[in-house]
CSV table of C-alpha atoms in Angstrom, one decimal:
chain,number,residue,atom,x,y,z
A,1,MET,CA,-18.7,27.5,-47.4
A,2,ILE,CA,-19.6,29.9,-44.6
A,3,GLN,CA,-16.8,31.4,-43.4
A,4,SER,CA,-16.8,32.7,-39.8
A,5,THR,CA,-15.9,36.1,-38.9
A,6,VAL,CA,-15.9,35.7,-35.0
A,7,ASP,CA,-12.1,36.4,-35.3
A,8,VAL,CA,-12.6,39.6,-37.7
A,9,LYS,CA,-15.5,41.1,-35.3
A,10,GLN,CA,-14.1,40.1,-31.8
A,11,TYR,CA,-10.3,40.4,-32.2
A,12,GLY,CA,-9.5,42.7,-34.9
A,13,ILE,CA,-6.7,45.7,-34.6
A,14,ASN,CA,-9.4,48.0,-32.9
A,15,ALA,CA,-10.4,45.3,-30.2
A,16,GLN,CA,-6.8,44.0,-29.7
A,17,GLN,CA,-5.4,47.9,-29.0
A,18,TYR,CA,-8.7,48.7,-26.7
A,19,LEU,CA,-8.1,45.7,-24.4
A,20,LEU,CA,-4.3,46.3,-24.5
A,21,SER,CA,-4.8,50.2,-23.5
A,22,GLN,CA,-7.1,48.8,-20.5
A,23,ILE,CA,-4.5,46.6,-19.4
A,24,PHE,CA,-1.7,48.7,-19.9
A,25,SER,CA,-3.8,51.9,-18.0
A,26,ASN,CA,-4.2,49.6,-14.9
A,27,PRO,CA,-1.1,47.9,-13.6
A,28,ASP,CA,-3.5,45.7,-11.4
A,29,LEU,CA,-4.7,44.1,-14.4
A,30,TYR,CA,-1.4,43.4,-16.1
A,31,VAL,CA,-0.2,41.6,-12.9
A,32,ARG,CA,-3.2,39.2,-13.3
A,33,CYS,CA,-2.4,39.3,-17.0
A,34,LYS,CA,1.1,38.8,-17.7
A,35,ASN,CA,1.5,35.5,-17.9
A,36,ILE,CA,-0.8,34.6,-20.9
A,37,LEU,CA,0.1,38.2,-22.7
A,38,LYS,CA,2.2,36.8,-25.7
A,39,PRO,CA,3.3,39.1,-28.2
A,40,GLU,CA,2.6,36.2,-30.9
A,41,TYR,CA,-1.3,36.3,-30.0
A,42,PHE,CA,-1.4,40.0,-31.2
A,43,ASP,CA,-1.3,41.7,-34.4
A,44,LYS,CA,2.6,42.3,-35.6
A,45,THR,CA,1.8,46.2,-34.8
A,46,PHE,CA,1.6,45.7,-30.6
A,47,HIS,CA,4.7,43.3,-30.8
A,48,GLU,CA,7.4,45.6,-29.8
A,49,SER,CA,5.3,47.3,-27.2
A,50,ILE,CA,4.3,44.6,-25.7
A,51,GLN,CA,7.7,42.9,-25.2
A,52,TYR,CA,8.7,46.3,-23.7
A,53,VAL,CA,6.0,46.3,-21.1
A,54,HIS,CA,7.3,42.6,-20.1
A,55,ASP,CA,10.9,43.6,-20.0
A,56,TYR,CA,10.3,46.5,-18.2
A,57,ALA,CA,8.0,44.7,-15.4
A,58,ALA,CA,11.0,42.1,-15.1
A,59,LYS,CA,13.6,44.6,-14.4
A,60,TYR,CA,11.8,47.0,-12.2
A,61,SER,CA,8.7,45.0,-10.4
A,62,SER,CA,6.3,47.4,-11.6
A,63,SER,CA,4.3,48.7,-14.7
A,64,PRO,CA,5.6,51.3,-17.1
A,65,THR,CA,3.5,54.4,-17.9
A,66,LEU,CA,1.8,55.1,-20.8
A,67,LYS,CA,4.4,57.6,-21.7
A,68,ASP,CA,6.8,55.1,-21.3
A,69,ILE,CA,5.5,52.5,-23.7
A,70,GLU,CA,4.6,55.2,-26.3
A,71,VAL,CA,8.0,56.5,-26.3
A,72,LYS,CA,10.2,53.2,-25.8
A,73,GLY,CA,7.9,50.6,-26.9
A,74,GLY,CA,6.9,52.3,-30.3
A,75,TYR,CA,3.2,52.5,-29.8
A,76,GLN,CA,0.8,55.0,-28.2
A,77,TYR,CA,-2.4,53.5,-25.8
A,78,ASP,CA,-5.3,55.4,-24.8
A,79,GLN,CA,-5.7,56.2,-21.0
A,80,TYR,CA,-8.7,53.8,-19.7
A,81,GLU,CA,-9.3,53.6,-16.1
A,82,VAL,CA,-11.3,50.6,-15.6
A,83,GLN,CA,-13.8,50.3,-12.3
A,84,GLU,CA,-13.5,47.8,-10.1
A,85,LEU,CA,-17.1,46.2,-10.6
A,86,HIS,CA,-15.6,46.1,-14.7
A,87,LYS,CA,-12.3,44.5,-14.1
A,88,GLN,CA,-13.1,41.0,-14.0
A,89,SER,CA,-15.0,41.6,-17.5
A,90,VAL,CA,-11.6,42.7,-18.7
A,91,LEU,CA,-9.9,39.4,-17.1
A,92,ASP,CA,-12.3,37.4,-19.0
A,93,THR,CA,-12.1,39.3,-22.3
A,94,CYS,CA,-8.2,38.7,-22.2
A,95,GLY,CA,-8.5,35.0,-21.3
A,96,GLU,CA,-11.1,34.4,-23.9
A,97,PHE,CA,-8.8,36.0,-26.7
A,98,CYS,CA,-5.5,34.5,-25.6
A,99,ARG,CA,-7.1,31.3,-25.2
A,100,HIS,CA,-8.8,32.0,-29.3
A,101,LYS,CA,-5.5,32.7,-30.5
A,102,ALA,CA,-3.2,30.2,-28.4
A,103,LEU,CA,-5.8,27.5,-30.0
A,104,ALA,CA,-5.3,29.1,-33.9
A,105,LEU,CA,-1.4,28.8,-33.3
A,106,ALA,CA,-1.9,25.0,-32.2
A,107,VAL,CA,-3.7,24.0,-35.4
A,108,GLU,CA,-0.8,25.8,-37.7
A,109,LYS,CA,1.6,23.8,-35.6
A,110,GLY,CA,-0.2,20.4,-35.4
A,111,MET,CA,-0.6,20.8,-39.5
A,112,GLU,CA,3.3,20.4,-39.3
A,113,LEU,CA,3.2,17.7,-36.9
A,114,VAL,CA,0.7,15.6,-39.0
A,115,HIS,CA,3.0,16.0,-42.0
A,116,GLN,CA,6.1,15.0,-39.9
A,117,LYS,CA,3.4,11.9,-38.5
A,118,LYS,CA,4.0,13.1,-34.7
A,119,TYR,CA,0.3,12.3,-33.8
A,120,GLY,CA,1.2,12.5,-30.0
A,121,GLY,CA,2.1,16.0,-29.7
A,122,ILE,CA,-1.0,17.4,-31.2
A,123,GLU,CA,-3.1,16.7,-28.1
A,124,GLU,CA,-0.7,18.2,-26.1
A,125,LEU,CA,-0.3,21.2,-28.3
A,126,ILE,CA,-4.6,21.6,-27.9
A,127,ARG,CA,-4.3,21.0,-24.1
A,128,GLU,CA,-1.9,23.3,-23.8
A,129,ALA,CA,-4.0,25.9,-25.6
A,130,MET,CA,-7.1,25.2,-23.3
A,131,LEU,CA,-5.2,26.0,-20.7
A,132,VAL,CA,-4.6,29.5,-21.4
A,133,THR,CA,-6.5,31.7,-19.1
A,134,VAL,CA,-6.2,34.4,-16.4
A,135,GLN,CA,-5.6,32.8,-12.8
A,136,ASN,CA,-9.0,33.4,-11.0
A,137,GLU,CA,-8.0,30.5,-8.7
A,138,LEU,CA,-7.3,32.0,-5.0
A,139,GLY,CA,-6.4,28.8,-3.4
A,140,LEU,CA,-8.0,26.6,-0.8
A,141,ASP,CA,-9.7,28.0,1.7
A,142,ILE,CA,-9.2,25.5,4.6
A,143,PHE,CA,-12.4,26.6,6.4
A,144,GLU,CA,-14.7,26.1,3.8
A,145,ASN,CA,-16.2,22.6,3.4
A,146,PRO,CA,-13.4,20.6,5.2
A,147,GLU,CA,-15.2,17.4,4.7
A,148,ASP,CA,-15.1,17.8,0.9
A,149,THR,CA,-11.5,18.4,1.7
A,150,ILE,CA,-10.9,15.3,3.7
A,151,ARG,CA,-12.8,12.9,1.3
A,152,SER,CA,-10.9,14.6,-2.0
A,153,LEU,CA,-7.5,13.4,0.0
A,154,SER,CA,-9.0,10.2,0.6
A,155,THR,CA,-9.6,9.7,-3.3
A,156,MET,CA,-6.2,10.7,-4.2
A,157,GLN,CA,-4.0,9.0,-1.9
A,158,GLY,CA,-3.9,5.1,-1.6
A,159,SER,CA,-6.3,4.5,-4.6
A,160,PHE,CA,-4.0,2.9,-6.5
A,161,LYS,CA,-3.2,-0.8,-5.6
A,162,SER,CA,-0.5,-2.2,-6.3
A,163,GLY,CA,-1.8,-5.9,-6.6
A,164,TRP,CA,0.1,-7.0,-3.1
A,165,GLU,CA,-2.3,-6.6,0.0
A,166,THR,CA,0.6,-6.3,2.3
A,167,LEU,CA,2.4,-3.7,0.7
A,168,ASP,CA,-1.0,-1.4,0.4
A,169,TYR,CA,-1.1,-1.9,3.9
A,170,LYS,CA,2.0,-0.3,4.6
A,171,LEU,CA,1.4,2.6,2.4
A,172,PHE,CA,-2.1,3.2,3.8
A,173,GLY,CA,-4.1,2.1,0.8
A,174,GLY,CA,-1.4,1.9,-1.7
A,175,PHE,CA,0.3,4.4,-4.0
A,176,GLY,CA,-1.3,7.7,-5.3
A,177,ARG,CA,-2.7,8.9,-8.6
A,178,ARG,CA,-0.3,11.4,-10.1
A,179,GLU,CA,2.6,10.1,-8.1
A,180,LEU,CA,6.2,9.4,-8.6
A,181,GLU,CA,6.9,5.9,-7.3
A,182,ILE,CA,11.0,4.7,-7.2
A,183,PHE,CA,12.4,1.3,-6.8
A,184,ALA,CA,15.8,0.6,-6.0
A,185,ALA,CA,18.5,-2.3,-6.2
A,186,ALA,CA,21.8,-3.3,-7.1
A,187,SER,CA,22.5,-4.2,-10.5
A,188,GLY,CA,20.6,-7.1,-11.3
A,189,GLY,CA,18.6,-7.1,-8.0
A,190,GLY,CA,14.8,-7.4,-9.1
A,191,LYS,CA,14.5,-3.9,-10.0
A,192,SER,CA,12.9,-4.9,-13.7
A,193,VAL,CA,11.2,-8.1,-12.1
A,194,VAL,CA,9.5,-5.6,-9.5
A,195,LEU,CA,8.3,-3.3,-12.5
A,196,GLN,CA,7.1,-6.1,-14.6
A,197,ASN,CA,4.9,-7.6,-11.7
A,198,LEU,CA,3.4,-4.2,-10.9
A,199,ALA,CA,2.4,-4.2,-14.7
A,200,VAL,CA,1.0,-7.5,-14.5
A,201,ASN,CA,-0.9,-7.1,-11.5
A,202,PHE,CA,-2.1,-3.6,-12.8
A,203,ALA,CA,-3.1,-5.5,-15.6
A,204,LYS,CA,-5.1,-8.2,-13.9
A,205,ALA,CA,-6.9,-5.1,-12.1
A,206,GLY,CA,-8.7,-3.9,-15.6
A,207,MET,CA,-6.2,-1.1,-15.5
A,208,ASN,CA,-4.4,0.4,-18.9
A,209,GLY,CA,-0.7,1.0,-19.1
A,210,ALA,CA,2.5,1.2,-20.9
A,211,TYR,CA,6.0,-0.3,-19.8
A,212,ILE,CA,8.8,1.5,-21.3
A,213,SER,CA,12.1,-0.5,-21.5
A,214,LEU,CA,15.0,1.6,-22.0
A,215,GLU,CA,17.5,-1.6,-21.4
A,216,LEU,CA,15.7,-5.1,-22.4
A,217,ALA,CA,14.3,-6.0,-25.8
A,218,GLU,CA,10.3,-5.7,-25.9
A,219,GLU,CA,10.2,-9.7,-26.8
A,220,LEU,CA,12.2,-10.5,-23.6
A,221,VAL,CA,9.9,-8.3,-21.2
A,222,ALA,CA,7.1,-9.9,-22.9
A,223,VAL,CA,8.5,-13.0,-22.6
A,224,ARG,CA,9.0,-12.4,-18.2
A,225,ILE,CA,5.6,-11.4,-18.1
A,226,TYR,CA,3.8,-14.4,-19.8
A,227,GLY,CA,5.5,-16.4,-17.2
A,228,MET,CA,4.4,-13.8,-14.4
A,229,MET,CA,1.0,-13.7,-16.0
A,230,THR,CA,0.9,-17.5,-16.2
A,231,GLU,CA,3.0,-18.5,-13.3
A,232,SER,CA,4.9,-21.0,-15.3
A,233,LYS,CA,9.0,-21.5,-15.7
A,234,LEU,CA,10.7,-19.0,-18.3
A,235,SER,CA,11.9,-22.4,-20.1
A,236,ASN,CA,8.4,-23.7,-20.3
A,237,VAL,CA,7.3,-20.2,-21.7
A,238,LYS,CA,9.9,-20.5,-24.8
A,239,ASN,CA,9.4,-24.3,-25.3
A,240,GLU,CA,5.4,-24.3,-24.8
A,241,ALA,CA,4.7,-21.0,-26.8
A,242,GLU,CA,1.1,-22.6,-28.1
A,243,LYS,CA,0.1,-23.5,-24.9
A,244,ILE,CA,1.4,-20.2,-23.0
A,245,GLY,CA,0.0,-18.6,-25.8
A,246,PHE,CA,-3.5,-19.4,-25.7
A,247,ALA,CA,-3.4,-19.3,-21.5
A,248,VAL,CA,-2.2,-15.4,-21.9
A,249,LYS,CA,-5.0,-14.8,-24.6
A,250,VAL,CA,-7.7,-16.2,-22.2
A,251,GLU,CA,-5.6,-14.0,-19.5
A,252,GLY,CA,-6.1,-10.7,-21.9
A,253,LYS,CA,-9.8,-11.0,-22.2
A,254,ASN,CA,-10.2,-9.9,-18.6
A,255,SER,CA,-7.3,-7.6,-18.5
A,256,GLY,CA,-6.5,-4.2,-19.0
A,257,MET,CA,-4.5,-3.1,-21.9
A,258,LEU,CA,-0.6,-3.2,-21.5
A,259,ARG,CA,1.7,-2.0,-24.2
A,260,ILE,CA,5.7,-2.8,-24.3
A,261,LYS,CA,7.8,0.2,-25.8
A,262,ARG,CA,11.4,0.0,-26.4
A,263,LEU,CA,13.3,3.3,-26.3
A,264,PRO,CA,16.8,3.8,-26.7
A,265,GLU,CA,18.7,4.5,-23.4
A,266,SER,CA,21.2,7.8,-22.7
A,267,VAL,CA,19.7,9.7,-25.5
A,268,THR,CA,15.5,9.3,-24.7
A,269,THR,CA,13.7,12.3,-22.5
A,270,THR,CA,10.7,12.5,-20.7
A,271,ASP,CA,8.9,14.7,-23.3
A,272,ASP,CA,9.9,11.5,-26.1
A,273,ILE,CA,7.8,9.6,-23.5
A,274,GLU,CA,4.9,12.1,-23.1
A,275,SER,CA,4.7,12.0,-27.0
A,276,TYR,CA,4.7,8.5,-27.1
A,277,LEU,CA,2.1,7.8,-24.4
A,278,ARG,CA,-0.4,10.5,-26.1
A,279,GLU,CA,0.0,9.0,-29.4
A,280,LEU,CA,-1.2,5.5,-27.7
A,281,GLN,CA,-4.0,7.2,-26.2
A,282,ILE,CA,-5.1,8.6,-29.1
A,283,LYS,CA,-4.4,5.5,-31.4
A,284,MET,CA,-6.2,3.3,-29.1
A,285,GLU,CA,-8.6,5.5,-27.6
A,286,ILE,CA,-8.1,4.9,-24.1
A,287,LYS,CA,-6.9,6.5,-21.1
A,288,LEU,CA,-3.8,5.5,-19.4
A,289,ASP,CA,-3.5,4.9,-15.9
A,290,TYR,CA,0.0,4.2,-15.4
A,291,VAL,CA,3.1,3.8,-17.1
A,292,CYS,CA,6.5,1.7,-15.9
A,293,VAL,CA,9.6,3.3,-16.7
A,294,ASP,CA,12.4,0.4,-16.8
A,295,TYR,CA,14.5,2.8,-15.8
A,296,LEU,CA,15.0,6.2,-14.5
A,297,ASP,CA,19.1,6.3,-14.9
A,298,LEU,CA,18.7,5.6,-18.1
A,299,LEU,CA,16.9,9.0,-19.0
A,300,THR,CA,18.1,12.0,-20.4
A,301,SER,CA,16.9,15.6,-20.1
A,302,ASN,CA,16.2,18.4,-22.2
A,303,ARG,CA,17.2,21.0,-19.5
A,304,LEU,CA,20.5,19.8,-19.1
A,305,GLY,CA,23.4,22.4,-20.6
A,306,PRO,CA,26.8,21.8,-22.2
A,307,ASN,CA,28.6,21.5,-18.7
A,308,ASP,CA,25.9,19.3,-17.1
A,309,LYS,CA,26.3,16.3,-19.4
A,310,SER,CA,28.4,14.7,-16.7
A,311,ASN,CA,26.9,16.0,-13.7
A,312,THR,CA,24.7,12.7,-12.7
A,313,PHE,CA,23.1,14.9,-9.4
A,314,THR,CA,21.8,17.5,-12.2
A,315,LYS,CA,20.8,15.0,-14.5
A,316,ASP,CA,18.8,13.0,-12.4
A,317,LYS,CA,17.3,15.7,-10.5
A,318,PHE,CA,16.0,17.5,-14.1
A,319,VAL,CA,14.8,13.7,-15.0
A,320,SER,CA,12.7,13.1,-11.6
A,321,GLU,CA,11.2,16.4,-11.7
A,322,GLU,CA,10.0,15.9,-15.5
A,323,LEU,CA,8.7,12.5,-14.5
A,324,ARG,CA,6.7,13.7,-11.6
A,325,ALA,CA,5.6,16.5,-13.7
A,326,LEU,CA,4.6,13.8,-16.5
A,327,ALA,CA,2.5,12.1,-14.0
A,328,THR,CA,0.8,15.4,-13.0
A,329,LYS,CA,0.1,16.4,-16.7
A,330,MET,CA,-1.3,13.3,-17.9
A,331,ASP,CA,-3.2,12.1,-15.0
A,332,LEU,CA,-1.4,9.0,-14.2
A,333,THR,CA,1.2,7.2,-12.0
A,334,VAL,CA,4.5,6.5,-13.0
A,335,PHE,CA,6.8,4.1,-11.9
A,336,THR,CA,10.1,3.7,-12.1
A,337,ALA,CA,13.5,2.5,-10.7
A,338,SER,CA,17.4,3.1,-9.8
A,339,GLN,CA,20.7,1.5,-9.0
A,340,PHE,CA,22.5,1.5,-5.8
A,341,ASN,CA,25.9,3.3,-6.0
A,342,ARG,CA,28.9,1.3,-4.7
A,343,SER,CA,28.2,1.8,-0.9
A,344,GLY,CA,24.6,0.7,-1.3
A,345,MET,CA,25.7,-2.6,-2.8
A,346,ASP,CA,28.0,-3.3,-0.1
A,347,GLU,CA,26.3,-2.4,3.2
A,348,ASP,CA,23.8,-4.5,4.7
A,349,LYS,CA,22.0,-1.5,6.4
A,350,LYS,CA,20.3,0.8,3.5
A,351,SER,CA,20.0,4.4,3.5
A,352,GLN,CA,19.1,7.3,1.2
A,353,SER,CA,22.5,8.4,0.5
A,354,GLN,CA,23.1,4.9,-1.1
A,355,ILE,CA,21.0,5.2,-4.2
A,356,ALA,CA,22.7,6.1,-7.3
A,357,GLY,CA,22.8,9.9,-8.4
A,358,GLY,CA,22.3,11.2,-5.4
A,359,ILE,CA,19.5,12.0,-3.3
A,360,SER,CA,18.1,14.5,-5.7
A,361,LYS,CA,15.5,11.8,-6.7
A,362,ILE,CA,14.6,11.0,-3.4
A,363,TYR,CA,13.4,14.5,-3.0
A,364,THR,CA,11.2,14.7,-5.5
A,365,ALA,CA,9.6,11.0,-5.2
A,366,ASP,CA,6.6,10.5,-3.3
A,367,ASN,CA,7.9,6.9,-2.2
A,368,VAL,CA,11.3,5.3,-2.6
A,369,ILE,CA,11.3,1.8,-2.0
A,370,TYR,CA,14.5,-0.4,-2.2
A,371,ILE,CA,14.7,-4.0,-3.2
A,372,GLU,CA,16.6,-7.4,-1.5
A,373,ALA,CA,16.1,-10.2,-3.6
A,374,ARG,CA,17.0,-13.4,-1.5
A,375,LYS,CA,17.0,-16.1,-4.2
A,376,GLU,CA,18.0,-18.7,-2.2
A,377,THR,CA,15.0,-18.6,0.3
A,378,GLY,CA,12.8,-17.5,-2.3
A,379,GLU,CA,11.9,-14.1,-0.7
A,380,LEU,CA,12.3,-10.5,-1.8
A,381,TRP,CA,12.5,-7.7,0.7
A,382,PHE,CA,11.1,-4.2,0.2
A,383,ASP,CA,12.7,-1.4,2.6
A,384,PHE,CA,10.9,1.7,2.9
A,385,GLN,CA,13.1,4.9,2.8
A,386,LYS,CA,10.5,7.2,2.0
A,387,THR,CA,7.0,7.6,2.0
A,388,ARG,CA,4.6,10.7,2.0
A,389,ASN,CA,1.7,9.5,3.0
A,390,SER,CA,2.2,6.4,5.7
A,391,SER,CA,4.8,5.6,8.3
A,392,ALA,CA,6.4,2.9,6.8
A,393,VAL,CA,9.7,4.5,6.6
A,394,GLY,CA,12.3,2.0,8.4
A,395,SER,CA,10.3,-0.6,8.2
A,396,ARG,CA,10.8,-3.9,5.9
A,397,LEU,CA,8.4,-6.0,4.2
A,398,ARG,CA,9.0,-9.7,3.3
A,399,MET,CA,7.6,-11.0,-0.1
A,400,SER,CA,7.6,-14.2,-1.8
A,401,TYR,CA,9.7,-14.4,-4.6
A,402,ASP,CA,9.4,-17.4,-7.4
A,403,ILE,CA,12.5,-17.4,-9.0
A,404,ASP,CA,11.8,-19.8,-11.8
A,405,SER,CA,8.4,-17.5,-12.9
A,406,LEU,CA,9.9,-14.6,-11.2
A,407,ARG,CA,6.5,-14.0,-9.7
A,408,VAL,CA,6.1,-11.7,-6.6
A,409,LEU,CA,3.6,-12.5,-4.2
A,410,ASP,CA,2.5,-11.4,-0.8
A,411,HIS,CA,4.6,-14.0,1.7
A,412,ALA,CA,2.5,-16.3,3.8
A,413,THR,CA,4.5,-15.5,6.5
A,414,THR,CA,4.2,-11.7,6.4
A,415,VAL,CA,0.2,-12.4,6.0
A,416,GLN,CA,0.6,-14.3,8.8
A,417,GLN,CA,2.1,-12.1,11.0
A,418,MET,CA,0.1,-8.9,10.2
A,419,GLU,CA,-3.5,-11.2,10.6
A,420,THR,CA,-2.2,-12.0,14.1
A,421,GLU,CA,-0.6,-8.5,15.3
A,422,GLY,CA,-4.2,-7.2,15.5
A,423,ASN,CA,-4.1,-4.0,13.8
A,424,GLY,CA,-6.7,-4.4,11.8
A,425,PHE,CA,-5.2,-6.5,8.4
A,426,ARG,CA,-7.0,-9.1,7.0
A,427,HIS,CA,-5.7,-10.4,4.0
A,428,SER,CA,-9.0,-10.7,1.3
A,429,GLY,CA,-7.6,-13.8,-0.3
A,430,VAL,CA,-8.7,-12.5,-3.6
A,431,SER,CA,-5.0,-12.0,-4.8
A,432,LYS,CA,-2.6,-15.3,-4.3
A,433,ILE,CA,-0.5,-15.3,-1.7
A,434,GLY,CA,3.2,-17.4,-1.9
A,435,GLY,CA,5.1,-19.3,0.5
A,436,GLY,CA,8.9,-18.5,-0.9
A,437,ASN,CA,11.0,-21.8,0.0
A,438,MET,CA,9.6,-23.5,2.9
A,439,ALA,CA,12.2,-26.0,3.3
A,440,LEU,CA,15.7,-25.5,2.2
A,441,PRO,CA,18.8,-27.3,2.2
A,442,PRO,CA,21.9,-26.7,4.6
A,443,SER,CA,24.0,-24.1,3.2
A,444,THR,CA,27.6,-24.1,2.3
A,445,MET,CA,28.7,-22.6,5.5
A,446,GLN,CA,27.0,-25.2,7.5
A,447,THR,CA,28.2,-28.2,5.7
A,448,LEU,CA,31.7,-26.4,6.0
A,449,ARG,CA,31.4,-26.3,9.5
A,450,HIS,CA,30.6,-30.1,9.8
A,451,THR,CA,33.6,-30.9,7.8
A,452,LEU,CA,35.9,-29.0,9.5
A,453,SER,CA,34.8,-30.4,13.0
A,454,GLY,CA,35.1,-33.6,11.6
A,455,ALA,CA,31.3,-34.4,12.0
A,456,ALA,CA,29.2,-36.2,9.6
A,457,LYS,CA,28.0,-34.5,6.5
A,458,PRO,CA,24.3,-33.7,7.0
A,459,PRO,CA,21.7,-35.5,4.7
A,460,SER,CA,20.5,-33.0,1.8
A,461,ILE,CA,17.1,-31.7,2.1
A,462,GLN,CA,15.2,-31.4,-0.7
A,463,PRO,CA,13.1,-28.3,-1.2
A,464,ASP,CA,9.3,-29.5,-0.7
A,465,ASN,CA,7.6,-29.0,-4.2
A,466,THR,CA,4.6,-30.4,-3.0
A,467,VAL,CA,3.3,-27.6,-1.0
A,468,THR,CA,-0.1,-25.9,-2.5
A,469,LEU,CA,-0.8,-22.7,-1.0
A,470,ASN,CA,-4.5,-21.3,-1.6
A,471,THR,CA,-5.6,-24.5,-1.9
A,472,ASP,CA,-8.3,-27.0,0.3
A,473,SER,CA,-5.7,-30.2,0.3
A,474,ALA,CA,-2.2,-30.3,0.3
A,475,PRO,CA,-0.5,-33.6,0.2
A,476,ASP,CA,1.8,-35.0,2.9
A,477,SER,CA,5.3,-34.4,1.9
A,478,THR,CA,6.8,-36.1,4.9
A,479,THR,CA,10.2,-38.1,4.1
A,480,HIS,CA,12.5,-40.5,5.9
A,481,ASN,CA,14.9,-38.3,6.2
A,482,GLU,CA,12.8,-35.8,7.9
A,483,ILE,CA,12.0,-38.5,10.5
A,484,GLN,CA,15.8,-39.6,10.9
A,485,ASN,CA,16.6,-35.4,11.1
A,486,PRO,CA,15.4,-33.6,13.5
A,487,GLN,CA,16.4,-30.3,12.3
A,488,ALA,CA,14.7,-31.5,9.0
A,489,HIS,CA,11.7,-32.6,11.0
A,490,ALA,CA,11.3,-29.1,12.3
A,491,GLY,CA,11.3,-27.7,9.0
A,492,THR,CA,8.5,-29.8,7.9
A,493,ASP,CA,6.5,-29.2,10.7
A,494,ARG,CA,6.9,-25.6,9.7
A,495,VAL,CA,5.8,-26.3,6.5
A,496,HIS,CA,2.5,-28.3,7.7
A,497,ALA,CA,1.5,-25.3,10.0
A,498,MET,CA,1.5,-22.8,7.5
A,499,LYS,CA,-0.5,-25.1,5.3
A,500,GLN,CA,-2.7,-25.4,7.9
A,501,TRP,CA,-3.2,-22.0,8.6
A,502,LEU,CA,-3.8,-20.9,5.1
A,503,ASN,CA,-6.4,-23.7,4.8
A,504,GLN,CA,-8.3,-22.4,7.6
A,505,ARG,CA,-8.7,-19.1,6.3
A,506,LYS,CA,-10.6,-20.1,3.3
């Protein structure tokens, strides 16, 4: 076997002593290198002196003299004044040396992870080692190539389509990559439903992702997604497993990968999620585009101290910051959810202060959207509380919500309104449009008013289940009761008007 002597020749004790002498003799070089100048990268002979220089610089904001290092740091370095033209060479040598040693240490730690069968952490160790370098980037020059800068921003922002064209239009194109998106609702108010619908939309668009469930069982999440994917009632999904299973397999042939992972609530950290995602990427040999975390409030952080365990504000601040950092490190978009606090459940008008755990999450997130589910009308409303890249804050968006399949779609009324406003929006027709409940029975309050006034009880109007959206033909659903009752007839006219508008668009 041929043994490499690169480490012996280039990075022996003499080479290390010469490199450190150059750096410590020139304070401006030390300032550029100190972030990667870790004692463990060097021979034990130099550990004490390197640590002394770091401690001195941190305390006094300047570098010690070579005599200080000799007397208090325990090692005598030679004086080398590096000329300006040669300083970049020293910086490059330092970066290469530290990266080489970081990789060597990563390999050693990686072997321990192999024995523990924690494969997801190996990629992270190697990635961090490869990032060890001297900082030479001086930032973006705003006057150099502004056209490229504008195009680069355009590819980052609004490039992640939600699958709902009306929502994407509100967000100036969609979500952005490497962002943290938070949806908030009351308990049972549709948080999981929205995250699962997004996962379905992304899978249908061919994107690869994972769904982290901290509350619901993997099987329950999967059955819900099957219903959304095939637009079937959940009862049918459970009772017609073979039929639904075949439909899902057919759908999967043209879809991106979607994995559901159940992790324990209250003890799972962002590090646990990152480890799982990296292991998933390695084993499946794919690049993940997104992760849905259901939901933020059930995560914890390794940064919490003994006195922070009961501090919800601090916990949520740490968790949201770590989720956004995860999006940046893994080059994906993180979607998660949060609950309203007690005031948010009671008040009709929503505000940022009503999110559970305090406003710390909103500071970190790129988009914060509140959810209001109206099952009686088959509608789900998005209330935009924060957006970094659009002017949607303060506005609301009506979506169609099928309470049987839990499928959320663009609402036909919203599409019609946005198209007729003349602001340039035009639905492509590729994604489906829903209509909510077109005709509704009288509410309990209406019935009560008729009873108290002595009036006859209004006839019950059954929902029009024969309305077919996105089709060229829709059956006539006019009934005898609708002819007898003007209010019912008006509701039917609205149904026919909506069907006519949809059919004209095709």
